[in-house]
Structure formats: C-alpha cells, structure tokens
Coordinates of C-alpha atoms in Angstrom, one line a residue:
M1 CA -16.7 42.2 -11.5
R2 CA -17.3 43.5 -8.1
F3 CA -20.9 44.2 -8.8
K4 CA -21.4 40.1 -9.3
F5 CA -20.1 39.2 -6.6
F6 CA -22.2 41.7 -4.2
R7 CA -25.1 40.5 -6.0
K8 CA -24.2 36.9 -5.9
L9 CA -23.6 37.1 -2.2
L10 CA -27.0 39.0 -1.6
S11 CA -28.6 36.6 -3.5
G12 CA -27.4 33.7 -1.7
L13 CA -28.6 36.5 2.3
V14 CA -32.2 36.7 0.7
S15 CA -33.3 32.9 0.1
N16 CA -31.7 29.4 -0.4
N17 CA -34.6 27.9 -2.2
A18 CA -34.7 23.6 -1.6
A19 CA -35.6 20.9 -2.7
I20 CA -36.9 18.3 0.0
D21 CA -37.5 14.2 -0.6
L22 CA -39.4 13.8 2.3
G23 CA -38.8 10.3 2.4
T24 CA -40.7 7.2 5.1
S25 CA -36.9 5.8 5.3
S26 CA -34.7 9.0 4.8
T27 CA -35.2 12.8 4.4
L28 CA -32.4 14.0 1.2
I29 CA -32.6 18.3 1.2
F30 CA -30.9 19.8 -1.9
V31 CA -30.0 23.2 -1.2
E32 CA -30.0 25.9 -4.7
N33 CA -26.5 26.1 -5.7
Q34 CA -25.2 23.8 -3.7
G35 CA -26.2 20.5 -4.2
I36 CA -27.1 17.5 -1.5
V37 CA -26.7 18.8 1.6
L38 CA -28.4 16.4 3.9
N39 CA -29.2 12.9 3.6
E40 CA -30.6 11.7 7.3
P41 CA -32.4 9.3 8.3
S42 CA -36.4 9.7 8.5
V43 CA -36.8 8.9 12.3
V44 CA -37.0 11.9 15.3
A45 CA -36.7 11.2 19.1
M46 CA -39.1 13.3 22.2
D47 CA -38.4 13.6 25.3
S48 CA -42.6 13.5 26.5
R49 CA -41.4 15.6 29.9
T50 CA -40.5 18.4 27.5
N51 CA -42.5 17.4 24.8
R52 CA -38.8 18.7 22.6
S53 CA -36.5 16.4 20.1
I54 CA -33.7 15.6 21.6
A55 CA -32.3 14.0 18.1
V56 CA -33.5 13.7 14.4
G57 CA -31.7 11.9 12.1
K58 CA -28.9 9.8 12.2
E59 CA -28.6 10.0 16.5
A60 CA -32.3 9.4 16.4
Q61 CA -32.1 6.3 14.9
K62 CA -29.6 4.8 17.3
M63 CA -32.0 5.1 19.7
L64 CA -34.8 3.1 17.8
G65 CA -36.0 0.1 20.1
R66 CA -33.8 1.2 23.1
T67 CA -35.1 3.9 24.6
P68 CA -36.3 4.5 27.9
P69 CA -40.2 5.4 29.1
N70 CA -40.0 9.2 28.8
I71 CA -38.3 8.7 25.3
K72 CA -39.2 7.9 22.0
A73 CA -37.9 7.9 19.1
T74 CA -39.9 6.8 15.9
R75 CA -40.6 6.8 12.3
P76 CA -42.9 9.9 11.4
M77 CA -43.7 9.0 7.8
K78 CA -45.6 5.9 6.6
D79 CA -46.2 4.3 2.8
G80 CA -44.9 8.4 2.4
V81 CA -46.9 10.4 3.9
I82 CA -47.2 11.7 7.0
A83 CA -48.5 9.6 9.7
D84 CA -47.6 12.0 12.9
F85 CA -48.0 15.7 12.1
E86 CA -46.3 17.4 15.1
M87 CA -43.0 15.2 14.7
V88 CA -42.3 15.4 11.2
E89 CA -42.8 19.4 11.6
E90 CA -40.8 19.0 14.7
M91 CA -37.7 17.3 12.2
L92 CA -37.5 19.1 9.4
R93 CA -37.1 22.3 11.9
S94 CA -34.1 20.7 12.7
F95 CA -32.9 19.4 9.2
I96 CA -33.4 22.9 8.1
R97 CA -31.9 24.4 10.6
M98 CA -28.7 21.9 9.9
T99 CA -28.8 22.8 6.8
M100 CA -29.5 26.3 6.1
K101 CA -25.9 27.5 8.4
K102 CA -25.9 31.4 7.6
R103 CA -29.1 33.9 8.7
L104 CA -32.1 34.1 5.5
L105 CA -33.4 37.8 4.6
M106 CA -36.3 35.6 3.8
R107 CA -37.9 32.3 4.3
P108 CA -36.8 29.8 1.7
R109 CA -39.0 28.5 -1.2
A110 CA -39.4 24.7 -1.3
I111 CA -39.8 21.8 -3.8
V112 CA -41.5 18.5 -1.6
C113 CA -41.5 15.4 -3.8
V114 CA -44.9 13.7 -2.6
P115 CA -46.1 10.1 -3.9
S116 CA -48.0 10.2 -7.2
G117 CA -51.1 8.6 -5.5
I118 CA -51.0 11.4 -2.7
T119 CA -54.5 12.0 -1.3
A120 CA -56.1 16.0 -1.2
V121 CA -55.6 16.0 2.1
E122 CA -52.1 14.5 2.5
M123 CA -50.8 17.0 -0.1
R124 CA -52.1 19.6 2.8
A125 CA -51.1 18.1 5.8
V126 CA -47.4 18.4 3.7
R127 CA -47.6 21.8 3.0
D128 CA -48.5 23.2 6.2
S129 CA -45.2 20.8 7.7
V130 CA -43.0 22.3 5.6
E131 CA -44.5 25.7 5.7
H132 CA -44.6 25.3 9.7
A133 CA -41.2 23.8 9.7
G134 CA -39.8 27.7 7.9
A135 CA -40.6 27.5 4.1
R136 CA -41.9 30.0 2.5
E137 CA -43.7 28.5 -0.2
V138 CA -43.8 24.7 -0.5
Y139 CA -44.9 23.0 -4.4
L140 CA -45.1 19.9 -5.2
V141 CA -43.8 17.0 -7.4
A142 CA -44.5 13.8 -7.5
E143 CA -41.7 11.6 -7.0
P144 CA -41.3 9.5 -10.6
V145 CA -41.7 12.8 -12.2
A146 CA -38.9 14.5 -9.9
A147 CA -36.5 11.3 -10.4
A148 CA -37.3 11.5 -13.9
V149 CA -36.0 14.7 -14.2
G150 CA -33.3 13.8 -11.3
V151 CA -31.7 11.0 -14.1
G152 CA -32.1 13.1 -17.2
L153 CA -34.7 12.2 -18.9
P154 CA -36.8 14.3 -21.6
V155 CA -39.9 15.1 -19.6
N156 CA -41.4 17.6 -21.5
A157 CA -41.5 16.1 -24.6
P158 CA -44.1 14.6 -26.3
S159 CA -41.7 10.9 -25.8
G160 CA -42.5 8.6 -23.2
N161 CA -40.6 7.9 -20.2
M162 CA -41.4 5.0 -17.6
V163 CA -39.8 5.5 -14.1
I164 CA -40.3 2.5 -11.2
D165 CA -39.3 4.8 -7.7
I166 CA -39.3 1.8 -5.1
G167 CA -39.1 3.8 -2.1
G168 CA -38.7 3.0 2.0
G169 CA -42.9 3.6 2.0
T170 CA -43.9 3.5 -1.8
T171 CA -43.3 2.0 -5.2
E172 CA -44.5 4.5 -8.0
I173 CA -44.5 2.9 -11.3
A174 CA -45.3 6.4 -13.8
L175 CA -45.1 6.7 -17.5
I176 CA -44.3 10.6 -18.1
A177 CA -44.9 12.7 -21.6
L178 CA -45.2 16.0 -22.4
S179 CA -44.1 17.2 -18.5
G180 CA -47.0 15.4 -17.1
I181 CA -47.9 11.4 -16.2
V182 CA -50.0 10.0 -18.7
T183 CA -50.8 6.4 -16.5
N184 CA -49.5 5.4 -12.7
S185 CA -49.7 2.7 -10.7
S186 CA -49.0 3.3 -7.4
I187 CA -48.5 0.9 -4.4
R188 CA -47.7 1.2 -0.7
V189 CA -45.1 -1.5 -0.6
G190 CA -41.5 -0.4 -0.9
G191 CA -38.6 -1.0 1.5
D192 CA -39.8 -1.3 4.8
E193 CA -42.8 -4.1 3.7
M194 CA -39.7 -6.3 3.0
D195 CA -38.2 -5.5 6.2
I196 CA -41.3 -6.6 7.9
A197 CA -41.9 -9.4 5.4
I198 CA -37.9 -11.0 6.9
L199 CA -39.1 -10.3 10.4
Q200 CA -42.2 -12.0 9.8
Y201 CA -40.4 -15.1 8.2
I202 CA -37.6 -15.6 10.6
K203 CA -40.4 -15.3 13.2
K204 CA -42.4 -18.2 11.5
K205 CA -39.9 -20.5 10.8
Y206 CA -37.1 -20.0 13.8
N207 CA -39.7 -18.8 16.4
L208 CA -37.0 -16.0 16.7
L209 CA -37.6 -11.8 16.9
I210 CA -35.7 -9.6 15.3
G211 CA -35.8 -5.9 15.1
E212 CA -36.6 -3.8 12.0
R213 CA -32.8 -2.5 11.4
S214 CA -31.8 -6.2 11.8
A215 CA -34.3 -7.2 9.1
E216 CA -33.0 -4.5 6.8
N217 CA -29.9 -5.3 7.3
I218 CA -30.2 -8.5 6.3
K219 CA -31.9 -7.4 3.1
I220 CA -29.0 -5.3 2.3
Q221 CA -25.9 -8.5 2.8
I222 CA -28.0 -11.1 1.6
G223 CA -31.4 -10.4 0.5
S224 CA -32.0 -11.0 -3.4
S225 CA -35.3 -11.3 -6.0
F226 CA -33.8 -13.5 -8.5
P227 CA -31.0 -16.5 -7.9
L228 CA -27.6 -15.6 -6.7
D229 CA -24.5 -16.8 -8.7
E230 CA -23.1 -17.5 -5.5
E231 CA -25.6 -17.9 -2.7
K232 CA -25.1 -16.7 0.4
D233 CA -25.6 -16.5 4.5
M234 CA -25.2 -14.6 7.4
E235 CA -26.0 -14.7 11.3
V236 CA -28.9 -13.6 12.7
R237 CA -29.4 -12.7 16.5
G238 CA -32.8 -12.3 18.4
N239 CA -34.8 -13.6 21.1
D240 CA -35.8 -17.1 21.2
L241 CA -40.0 -16.8 21.7
V242 CA -39.8 -20.2 23.4
K243 CA -37.1 -20.2 25.7
G244 CA -37.0 -16.3 25.8
I245 CA -33.4 -15.9 26.1
P246 CA -30.9 -14.4 23.2
K247 CA -30.3 -17.1 20.5
T248 CA -28.2 -16.5 17.0
I249 CA -29.1 -18.4 14.0
K250 CA -27.7 -18.5 10.5
V251 CA -30.2 -18.1 7.3
S252 CA -29.6 -18.1 3.7
S253 CA -30.1 -16.0 0.8
T254 CA -32.0 -18.4 -1.1
E255 CA -34.4 -18.1 2.6
I256 CA -34.4 -14.8 2.5
R257 CA -35.6 -14.6 -1.4
Q258 CA -38.3 -17.0 -0.2
A259 CA -39.4 -14.3 2.3
L260 CA -39.6 -11.6 0.1
Q261 CA -41.5 -13.4 -2.8
E262 CA -44.6 -11.1 -1.4
P263 CA -43.4 -8.0 -1.7
I264 CA -42.0 -8.5 -4.7
K265 CA -45.2 -10.1 -6.3
L266 CA -47.3 -7.3 -5.4
I267 CA -44.6 -4.4 -7.1
T268 CA -44.1 -7.2 -9.9
T269 CA -48.0 -6.9 -10.2
A270 CA -48.2 -3.1 -10.3
V271 CA -45.6 -2.6 -13.2
R272 CA -47.9 -4.9 -15.0
H273 CA -50.7 -2.8 -14.5
A274 CA -49.0 0.4 -15.9
L275 CA -48.1 -1.2 -18.8
E276 CA -51.7 -2.1 -19.6
T277 CA -53.0 1.0 -19.3
T278 CA -49.9 2.5 -21.6
P279 CA -51.5 4.0 -24.7
P280 CA -50.0 2.3 -27.6
E281 CA -48.1 4.8 -29.6
L282 CA -46.4 5.7 -26.0
A283 CA -45.7 1.7 -25.5
S284 CA -43.9 2.0 -28.6
D285 CA -41.4 4.4 -27.1
I286 CA -41.1 2.0 -23.8
V287 CA -40.5 -0.7 -26.3
D288 CA -37.5 1.3 -27.7
E289 CA -35.8 3.0 -24.5
G290 CA -36.1 1.1 -22.2
V291 CA -37.5 1.4 -18.6
V292 CA -35.7 3.2 -15.5
M293 CA -35.7 2.0 -11.7
T294 CA -34.9 4.8 -8.9
G295 CA -35.0 4.6 -5.1
G296 CA -32.9 2.5 -2.6
G297 CA -35.8 -0.4 -2.9
S298 CA -33.8 -0.5 -6.4
L299 CA -30.6 -1.8 -4.9
L300 CA -32.5 -4.9 -4.0
R301 CA -30.3 -7.1 -6.0
G302 CA -31.5 -8.9 -9.4
L303 CA -34.6 -7.4 -8.8
D304 CA -34.0 -5.5 -12.5
S305 CA -33.6 -9.1 -13.2
A306 CA -36.8 -10.4 -12.4
L307 CA -38.6 -7.8 -13.6
K308 CA -36.6 -7.9 -16.6
E309 CA -37.7 -11.7 -17.1
E310 CA -41.6 -10.5 -16.2
T311 CA -42.0 -7.6 -18.8
N312 CA -39.6 -8.9 -21.7
L313 CA -37.8 -5.0 -21.6
Y314 CA -35.1 -3.2 -20.7
I315 CA -34.9 -2.1 -17.6
K316 CA -32.0 0.0 -16.2
V317 CA -31.1 0.7 -12.5
A318 CA -29.7 4.5 -12.6
D319 CA -26.7 5.7 -11.2
D320 CA -27.0 7.0 -7.8
P321 CA -30.9 5.8 -7.2
I322 CA -31.2 7.1 -3.9
E323 CA -30.4 10.4 -5.0
C324 CA -32.4 10.9 -8.1
V325 CA -35.7 12.1 -6.4
V326 CA -33.6 15.1 -4.7
K327 CA -31.5 15.5 -7.2
G328 CA -34.4 15.6 -9.8
A329 CA -36.6 18.3 -7.4
G330 CA -33.2 19.9 -7.3
K331 CA -33.5 20.8 -10.8
I332 CA -36.4 21.9 -11.1
V333 CA -36.1 24.2 -8.3
E334 CA -32.9 26.0 -9.6
N335 CA -34.8 26.0 -13.3
L336 CA -38.6 27.2 -11.8
N337 CA -39.5 28.8 -15.1
D338 CA -38.5 25.7 -17.7
Y339 CA -40.2 22.8 -15.5
E340 CA -43.8 25.0 -13.8
D341 CA -45.5 22.4 -15.7
V342 CA -44.5 19.4 -14.2
L343 CA -45.5 20.5 -10.5
I344 CA -49.0 19.8 -9.3
S345 CA -51.5 22.7 -8.7
S346 CA -53.3 23.2 -5.7
G347 CA -56.5 22.2 -7.6
E348 CA -55.2 18.7 -7.9

C-alpha cells in the first residue's frame, strides 16, 4: 500500500502530461489525473517598454480597449491559429506556470487541439510555441476528433460519427470513422465573426460604434438564429459617430438575428458541403445517430433548430459544449495507447 502511494507521488512529480485547447477566444488546459485546471480568455497584455507580459487571461481581457500607449492588450490567436508567435508563447508559459503548481522533475508532454484545416506551417508554429513554453513533447489532434472523444462517440469504430464544432475563430464539421476524418469542412467563421457582424450592423444602422466585447455580450443576451418564443431587447451603449458623444440605444433580438444571417449562412453551407461529400454507407449512420454540436458557438439560441431545418437531421448540442474538446484531448492524453491513431502525424 505504501509502495503504491510513493509510486503515485513520484509519477506526479516526474511529469504532469497536459491537454491544451488553444482557442481563438479562450484557452483550456486539462492535466492528467486532475481534469480541467484552467479556462482563461486567450488574451495577453504586454508592456512595450520592458517587452514583458503584465497580465494574461481574465486580467488581460479587462484591459482590452482600455490601455495607455505603452501597454498592448491583444488576442494573439486568430481564426484558430497563431497570429502573434511571441505573445502566444508568453501566454502559454504563464498558463502552464499557473497550472503546474509543483516543481516537476521532467517537463510535461502536451496534446494540443488544432483546426482540421490547419496548414503545415501553422502546425509547426503551434508545436514550436508549446515546446518553447515548457512542453517536452507536443502532439496535435484535430479539434472535431477531440470533441467526438469528449462527448463519448466511438471514434475507433467503423460507424460514422459527425461533429460540428463551432469555436471562436473556426467552424469544424467532420465525419469520423476508424480513428480518422473521412470528410471534413473547415471554415474560418465562428463566434468572433458573429460578434463582428453585430458590431457592423449597429454601426451601419444606428451610426453607433461599440466594442467587440459589447457585441459579444449582445450575442449572448439576445442573439439567435431562429425565431424565439418571446423576442427580447436590450440597451446598448457606444459612441455616436455623428455627434462624437456617448449614446444609448435599444436593439431587439429580431434585429440581431438579421445581423447574424451572413455568418450563420456560411456555417450552414459548410455543413451541407460536408454532408454532400459523405460516403453513402456512412450517411446512413448519420441519419440513424444524428449530429453532435460542440464549441461555444453552438450555444447560440436556435442554431441547432436552424441546422435541423436545413439538413432534416437530428442535431443535438452536447452537454458542456465549451469543454468537450479539451475533455476529449484529456482522455487521449490519459489513454495515449488507445488513441494513438487519432493524432496528427508530423508528415500530415
């Protein structure tokens, strides 16, 4: 009994393998035998005078749009991939330090979730950033595959499982069977594009300039893609572009639904494209089992109903859709031998 205790203690000190969902909007980290230990916005604030980070995550997010000239608060991820190499490295180093409380004898091994449409150059950038941030070895897994594992779909089986993962920067639609992606459609449209669509609609219709965080809040509060049983409205504050002074207006959920038409149409088209390229044998599996939606974008009211009407398929939003990808990657890191085939090889 004592031997088992010391062996467990020693294995924890040697290395804590981790799974990282490095997203455009937020970063989640799962540590082996501990579960999800971090869920922070993918934001970093740097002091240009010292070239060092002064805040990451929630603290840095509070600074967006509010900083003096010497401080730069930004999102270093764009469309699911790295836009600023140095800032991502700094952000990850801080996040890993926050999650690894005790001093490890060996650097952790990490599995990182990436868009299925990622290029070879972008994969190299992810690997380098995570290695420089403190990981010993870095493995990559496609986000929809990790999401499928996270919701408990049998990815190793010969049956077809379709996942729609709508993140901040990308929407991934993938048909998975036998540990691989049979067909997929990856578009760089997600929650962020929805926010921008709302921002531009209000700017055009009301001559009111609002920030991206305000647009996101509108989307969360009254955004929808399908008529609601009871339509809502809310007050929005911003800068009047004509008079140059602060102004408050009231917008309705009907207006915001109109503003969101374009990004939702792009997502619907991508889903249809993925279905059109599905082999007939696997198509019957989708008809029987339906489609699972994951990612923060799937929480938009009525989006499942809109896709159901468009495809005539059973579509279900997963429980805890925001955590599905990192939970799946965590399951993979804890059972690497069972899921070795789902990892993206260096040659891909």
